[in-house]
Short mmCIF file of C-alpha atoms in Angstrom, two decimals:
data_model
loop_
_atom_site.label_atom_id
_atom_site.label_comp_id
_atom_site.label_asym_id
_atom_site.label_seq_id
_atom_site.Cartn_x
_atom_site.Cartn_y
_atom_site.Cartn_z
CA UNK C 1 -60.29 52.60 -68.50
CA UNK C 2 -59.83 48.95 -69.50
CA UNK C 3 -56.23 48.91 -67.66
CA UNK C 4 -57.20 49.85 -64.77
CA UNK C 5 -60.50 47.46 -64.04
CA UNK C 6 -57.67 45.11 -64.89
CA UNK C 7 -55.18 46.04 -62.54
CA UNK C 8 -57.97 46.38 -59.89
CA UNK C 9 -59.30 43.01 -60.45
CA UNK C 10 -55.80 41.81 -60.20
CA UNK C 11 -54.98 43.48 -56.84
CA UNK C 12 -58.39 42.39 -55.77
CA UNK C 13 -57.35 38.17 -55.97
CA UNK C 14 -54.85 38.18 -53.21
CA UNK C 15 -56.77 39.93 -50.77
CA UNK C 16 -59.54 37.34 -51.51
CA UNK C 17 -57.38 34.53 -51.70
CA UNK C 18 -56.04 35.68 -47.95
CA UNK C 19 -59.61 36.31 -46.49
CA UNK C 20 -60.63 32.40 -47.41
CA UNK C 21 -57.00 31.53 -45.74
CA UNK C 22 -58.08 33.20 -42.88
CA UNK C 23 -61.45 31.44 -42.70
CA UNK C 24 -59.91 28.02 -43.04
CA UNK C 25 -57.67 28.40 -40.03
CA UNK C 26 -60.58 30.28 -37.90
CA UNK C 27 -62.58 26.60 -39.18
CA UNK C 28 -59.70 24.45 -38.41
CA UNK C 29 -58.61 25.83 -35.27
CA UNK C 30 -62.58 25.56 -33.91
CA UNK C 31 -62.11 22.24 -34.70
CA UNK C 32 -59.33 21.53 -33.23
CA UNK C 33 -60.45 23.25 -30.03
CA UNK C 34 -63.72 21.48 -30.29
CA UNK C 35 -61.58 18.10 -30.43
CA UNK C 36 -59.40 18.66 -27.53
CA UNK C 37 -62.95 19.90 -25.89
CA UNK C 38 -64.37 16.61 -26.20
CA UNK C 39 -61.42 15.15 -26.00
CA UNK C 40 -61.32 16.10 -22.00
CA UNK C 41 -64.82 16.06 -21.09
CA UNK C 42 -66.43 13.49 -23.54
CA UNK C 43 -64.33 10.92 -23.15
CA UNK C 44 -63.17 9.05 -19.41
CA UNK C 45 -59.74 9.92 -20.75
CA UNK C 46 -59.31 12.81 -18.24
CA UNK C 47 -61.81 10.92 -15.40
CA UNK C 48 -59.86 11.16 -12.11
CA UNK C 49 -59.32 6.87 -10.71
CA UNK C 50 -57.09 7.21 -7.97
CA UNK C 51 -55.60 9.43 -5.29
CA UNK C 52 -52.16 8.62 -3.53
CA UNK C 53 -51.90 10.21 -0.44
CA UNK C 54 -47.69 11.00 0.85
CA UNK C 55 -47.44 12.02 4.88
CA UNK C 56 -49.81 11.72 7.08
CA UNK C 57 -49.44 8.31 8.01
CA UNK C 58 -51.62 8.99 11.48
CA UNK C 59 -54.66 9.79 9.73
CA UNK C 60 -57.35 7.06 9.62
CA UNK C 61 -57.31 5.08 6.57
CA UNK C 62 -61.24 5.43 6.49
CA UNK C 63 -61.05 9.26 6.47
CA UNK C 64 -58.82 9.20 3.55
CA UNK C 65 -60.71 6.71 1.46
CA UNK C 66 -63.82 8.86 2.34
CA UNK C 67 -62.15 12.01 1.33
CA UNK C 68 -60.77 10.04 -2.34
CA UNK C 69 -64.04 8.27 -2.85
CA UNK C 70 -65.77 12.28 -2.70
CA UNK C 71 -63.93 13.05 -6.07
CA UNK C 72 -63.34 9.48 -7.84
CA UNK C 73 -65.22 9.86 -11.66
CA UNK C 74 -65.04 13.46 -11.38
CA UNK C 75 -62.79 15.30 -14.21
CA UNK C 76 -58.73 15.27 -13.78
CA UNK C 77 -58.63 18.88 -14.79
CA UNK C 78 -61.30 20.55 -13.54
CA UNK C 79 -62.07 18.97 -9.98
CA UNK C 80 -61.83 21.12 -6.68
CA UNK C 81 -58.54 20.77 -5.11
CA UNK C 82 -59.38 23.41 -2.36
CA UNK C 83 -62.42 21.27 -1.45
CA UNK C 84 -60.19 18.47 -0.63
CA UNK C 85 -57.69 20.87 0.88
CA UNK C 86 -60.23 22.16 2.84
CA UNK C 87 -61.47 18.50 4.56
CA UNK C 88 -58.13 17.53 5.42
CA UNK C 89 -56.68 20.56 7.19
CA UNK C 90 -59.39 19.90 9.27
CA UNK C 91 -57.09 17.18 10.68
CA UNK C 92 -55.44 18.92 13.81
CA UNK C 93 -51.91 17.49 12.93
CA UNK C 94 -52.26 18.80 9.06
CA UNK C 95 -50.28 21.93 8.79
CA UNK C 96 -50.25 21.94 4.47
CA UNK C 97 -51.76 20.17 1.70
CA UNK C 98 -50.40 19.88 -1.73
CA UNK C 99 -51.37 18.58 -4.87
CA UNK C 100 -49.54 17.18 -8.36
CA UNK C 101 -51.61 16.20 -10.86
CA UNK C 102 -50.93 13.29 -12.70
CA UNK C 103 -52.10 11.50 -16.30
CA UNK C 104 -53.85 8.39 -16.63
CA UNK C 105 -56.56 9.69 -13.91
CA UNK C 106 -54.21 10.38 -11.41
CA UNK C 107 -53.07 12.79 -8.61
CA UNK C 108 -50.64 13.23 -5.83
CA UNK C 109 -51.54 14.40 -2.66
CA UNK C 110 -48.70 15.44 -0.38
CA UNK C 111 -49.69 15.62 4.00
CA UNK C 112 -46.95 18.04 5.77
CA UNK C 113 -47.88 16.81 9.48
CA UNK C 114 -47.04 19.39 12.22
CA UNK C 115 -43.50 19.46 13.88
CA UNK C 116 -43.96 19.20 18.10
CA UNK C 117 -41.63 22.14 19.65
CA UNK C 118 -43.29 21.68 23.59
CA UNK C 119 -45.02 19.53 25.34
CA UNK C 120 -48.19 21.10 27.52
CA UNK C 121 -48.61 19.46 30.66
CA UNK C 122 -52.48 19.79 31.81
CA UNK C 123 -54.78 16.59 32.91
CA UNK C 124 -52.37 14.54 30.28
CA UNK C 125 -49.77 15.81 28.21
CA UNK C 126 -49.71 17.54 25.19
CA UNK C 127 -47.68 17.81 22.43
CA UNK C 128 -47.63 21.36 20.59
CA UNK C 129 -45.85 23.01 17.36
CA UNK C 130 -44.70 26.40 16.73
CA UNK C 131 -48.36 28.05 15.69
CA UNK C 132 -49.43 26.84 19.31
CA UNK C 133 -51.65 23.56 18.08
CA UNK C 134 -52.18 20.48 19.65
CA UNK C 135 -51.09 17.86 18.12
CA UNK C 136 -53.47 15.05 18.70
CA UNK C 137 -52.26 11.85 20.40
CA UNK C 138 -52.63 9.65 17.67
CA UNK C 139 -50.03 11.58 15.74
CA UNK C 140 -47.44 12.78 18.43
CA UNK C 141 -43.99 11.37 19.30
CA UNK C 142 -44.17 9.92 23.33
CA UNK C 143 -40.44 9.13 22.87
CA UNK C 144 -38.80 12.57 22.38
CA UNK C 145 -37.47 15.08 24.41
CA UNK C 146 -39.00 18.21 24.54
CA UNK C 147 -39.60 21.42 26.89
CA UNK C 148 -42.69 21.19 29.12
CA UNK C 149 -44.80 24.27 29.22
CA UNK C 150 -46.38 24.80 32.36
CA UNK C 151 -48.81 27.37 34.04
CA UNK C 152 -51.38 26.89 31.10
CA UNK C 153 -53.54 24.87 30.18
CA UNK C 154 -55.50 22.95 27.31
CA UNK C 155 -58.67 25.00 27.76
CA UNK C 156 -57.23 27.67 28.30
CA UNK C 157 -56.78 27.90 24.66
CA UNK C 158 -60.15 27.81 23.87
CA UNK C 159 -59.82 31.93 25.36
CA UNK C 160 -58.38 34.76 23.20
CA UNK C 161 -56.33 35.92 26.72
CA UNK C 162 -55.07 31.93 26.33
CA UNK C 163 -53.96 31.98 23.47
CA UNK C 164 -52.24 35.51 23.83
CA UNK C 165 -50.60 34.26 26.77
CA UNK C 166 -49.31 30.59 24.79
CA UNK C 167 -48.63 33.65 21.87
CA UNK C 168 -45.69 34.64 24.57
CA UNK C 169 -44.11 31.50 25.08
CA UNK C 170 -44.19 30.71 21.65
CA UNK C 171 -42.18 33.95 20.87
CA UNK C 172 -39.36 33.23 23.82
CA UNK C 173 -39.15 29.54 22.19
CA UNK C 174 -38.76 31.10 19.05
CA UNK C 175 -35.99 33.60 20.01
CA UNK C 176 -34.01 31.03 21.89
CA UNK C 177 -33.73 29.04 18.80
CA UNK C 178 -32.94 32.14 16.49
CA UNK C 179 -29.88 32.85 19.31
CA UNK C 180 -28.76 29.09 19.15
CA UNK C 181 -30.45 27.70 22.16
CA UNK C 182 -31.35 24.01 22.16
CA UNK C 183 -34.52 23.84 23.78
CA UNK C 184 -34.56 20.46 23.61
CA UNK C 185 -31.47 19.96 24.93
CA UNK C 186 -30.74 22.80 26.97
CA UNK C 187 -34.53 23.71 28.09
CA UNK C 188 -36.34 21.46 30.68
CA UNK C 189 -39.20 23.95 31.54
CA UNK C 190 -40.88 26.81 30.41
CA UNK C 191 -43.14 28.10 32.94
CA UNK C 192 -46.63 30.94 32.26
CA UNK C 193 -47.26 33.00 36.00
CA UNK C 194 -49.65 35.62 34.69
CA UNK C 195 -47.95 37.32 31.53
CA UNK C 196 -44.52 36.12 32.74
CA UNK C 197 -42.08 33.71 31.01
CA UNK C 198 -39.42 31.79 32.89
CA UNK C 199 -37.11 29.04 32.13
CA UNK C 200 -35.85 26.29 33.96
CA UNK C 201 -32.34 24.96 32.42
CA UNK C 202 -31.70 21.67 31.83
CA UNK C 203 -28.39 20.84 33.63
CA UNK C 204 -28.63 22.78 36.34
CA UNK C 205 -32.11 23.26 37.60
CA UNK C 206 -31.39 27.26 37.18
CA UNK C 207 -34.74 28.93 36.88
CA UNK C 208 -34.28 32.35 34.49
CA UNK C 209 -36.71 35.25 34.48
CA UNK C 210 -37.47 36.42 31.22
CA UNK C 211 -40.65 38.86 31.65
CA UNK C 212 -43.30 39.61 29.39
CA UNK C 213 -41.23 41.42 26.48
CA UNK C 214 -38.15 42.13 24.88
CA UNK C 215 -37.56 39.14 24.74
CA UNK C 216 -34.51 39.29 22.10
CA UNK C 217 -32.70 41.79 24.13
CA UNK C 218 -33.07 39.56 27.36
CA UNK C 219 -31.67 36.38 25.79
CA UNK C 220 -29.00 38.27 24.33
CA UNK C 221 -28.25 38.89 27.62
CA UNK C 222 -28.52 35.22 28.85
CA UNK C 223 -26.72 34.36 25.96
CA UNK C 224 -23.90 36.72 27.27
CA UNK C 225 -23.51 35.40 30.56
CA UNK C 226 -24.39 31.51 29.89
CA UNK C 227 -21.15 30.88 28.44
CA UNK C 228 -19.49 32.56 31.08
CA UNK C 229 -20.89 30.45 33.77
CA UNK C 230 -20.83 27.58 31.64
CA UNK C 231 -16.81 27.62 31.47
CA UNK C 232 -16.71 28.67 35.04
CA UNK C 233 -19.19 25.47 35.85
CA UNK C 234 -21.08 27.62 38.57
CA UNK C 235 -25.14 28.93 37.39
CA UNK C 236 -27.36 30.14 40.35
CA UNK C 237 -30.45 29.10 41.46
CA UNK C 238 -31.79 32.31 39.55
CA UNK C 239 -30.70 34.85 36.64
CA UNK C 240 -33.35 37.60 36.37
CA UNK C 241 -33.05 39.31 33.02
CA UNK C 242 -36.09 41.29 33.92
CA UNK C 243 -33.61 45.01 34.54
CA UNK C 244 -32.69 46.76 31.78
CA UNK C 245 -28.20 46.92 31.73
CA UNK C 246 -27.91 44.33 34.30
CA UNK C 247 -28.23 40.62 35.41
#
C-alpha cells in the first residue's frame, strides 16, 4: 500500500509542476498584452500628427487641411480611413483613395484623379472620363486633344434616359480603343441623335454610322474596310455600318 501512495505522489509532481507553468505564461502573456495595450492607447506613441496627401494636386489646399485637421490626435491604428475616403471622393475628379500607414504618427494618402477620354460640348466644354463624369474645370487639361461628344448635354445627365444614352457612347469609345482606334488621334466627333452613335473621322471629315448596338461587330467592320480606304487614300462622305453583311 505504501508503494503505491508513493508512486502516486510521484506521478502527481509533474502534472503540478506543469499546471503552475501554465499559469505563469497565461500571467505573463496578460501582461504582455496589457503592455502593448497601453502601449498603443495610453501613450501619444501611436497618436496620428500628420497626413501627406500624393495626387490630387487640383484640390484646394483648404479642403485638404480641413479633411487632415478632422483626424489629427486621433489613434494611428484605429482611426476611420473610410471616413476620410468617404469626404474626398466627394471631389468630382477623385476616382480612388488609398491609404499606407506609417510610424511615428504618420500616414500616406494616395489621390488617383480621373483620366479625360471626351470632351462634352454644351454652354462650355466639358471634359469627361470613361465612367461618364465631369471632370471639373479646375482639374481638366484645356491643352489636349480629345473627341467632342455632341448631341448631349450637361443636364442631361442629371436624367437616368441621359445617362443611358452617354452609357452608349461610352461603350463605342470603349470598343474603338479595344480594336486599336485612336480616338484621339483618329476621332474628331462623336455625335448622340436619339439612341444613335456616329463618328466623324479625323482626316477626312467622313461621318460613320454606328447605330445603337453591336457595336463590336460594326467596328470590326470599320476596322475591315478603314485600312482599305486608307491605302487607297479615298473615304466617303459616309460609311453606314448600320446593315448586317454589308457596308
Amino acid at each position: 500500500m505504501k508503494r503505491s501512495k508513493r508512486r502516486s505522489m510521484v506521478a502527481q509532481r509533474p502534472r503540478a509542476g506543469l499546471g503552475v507553468a501554465r499559469t505563469m505564461i497565461c500571467i505573463l502573456a496578460g501582461i504582455a498584452i496589457g503592455a502593448a495595450l497601453y502601449l498603443i492607447f495610453g501613450t501619444e506613441r501611436f497618436t496620428l500628427d500628420k497626413v501627406d496627401f500624393y495626387g490630387g494636386s487640383s484640390l484646394p489646399a483648404d479642403s485638404l487641411r480641413v479633411v487632415e485637421s478632422s483626424v489629427i490626435g486621433k489613434n494611428l491604428l484605429t482611426v476611420s480611413l473610410a471616413s476620410i475616403r468617404e469626404r474626398l471622393l466627394q471631389f468630382p475628379e477623385i476616382r480612388e483613395v488609398v491609404f499606407k500607414r506609417r510610424l511615428w504618427g504618420r500616414i500616406d494618402c494616395y489621390l488617383m484623379q480621373r483620366e479625360p477620354i471626351a470632351i462634352l460640348a454644351g454652354d462650355r466644354l466639358y471634359e469627361v472620363d470613361s465612367e461618364g463624369v465631369i471632370i471639373p474645370r479646375r482639374a481638366g487639361r484645356a491643352d489636349i486633344d480629345l473627341p467632342v461628344i455632341t448631341g448631349i448635354g450637361r443636364r442631361d445627365l442629371e436624367t437616368e434616359n441621359g445617362i443611358r444614352r452617354m452609357k452608349l457612347v461610352l461603350s463605342a469609345l470603349e470598343t474603338l480603343n479595344d480594336y486599336g482606334f485612336s480616338t484621339a488621334d483618329e476621332l474628331s466627333e462623336i455625335h448622340l441623335q436619339d439612341d444613335e452613335v456616329m463618328l466623324v473621322l479625323m482626316k477626312t471629315g467622313t461621318l460613320v454610322r454606328l447605330g445603337s448596338e453591336n457595336f463590336a461587330r460594326r467596328i470590326q467592320k470599320l476596322y475591315a474596310v478603314y485600312g482599305v480606304l486608307d491605302d487607297e487614300g479615298a473615304f466617303p462622305d459616309m460609311i453606314d455600318l448600320r446593315f448586317n453583311r454589308q457596308v
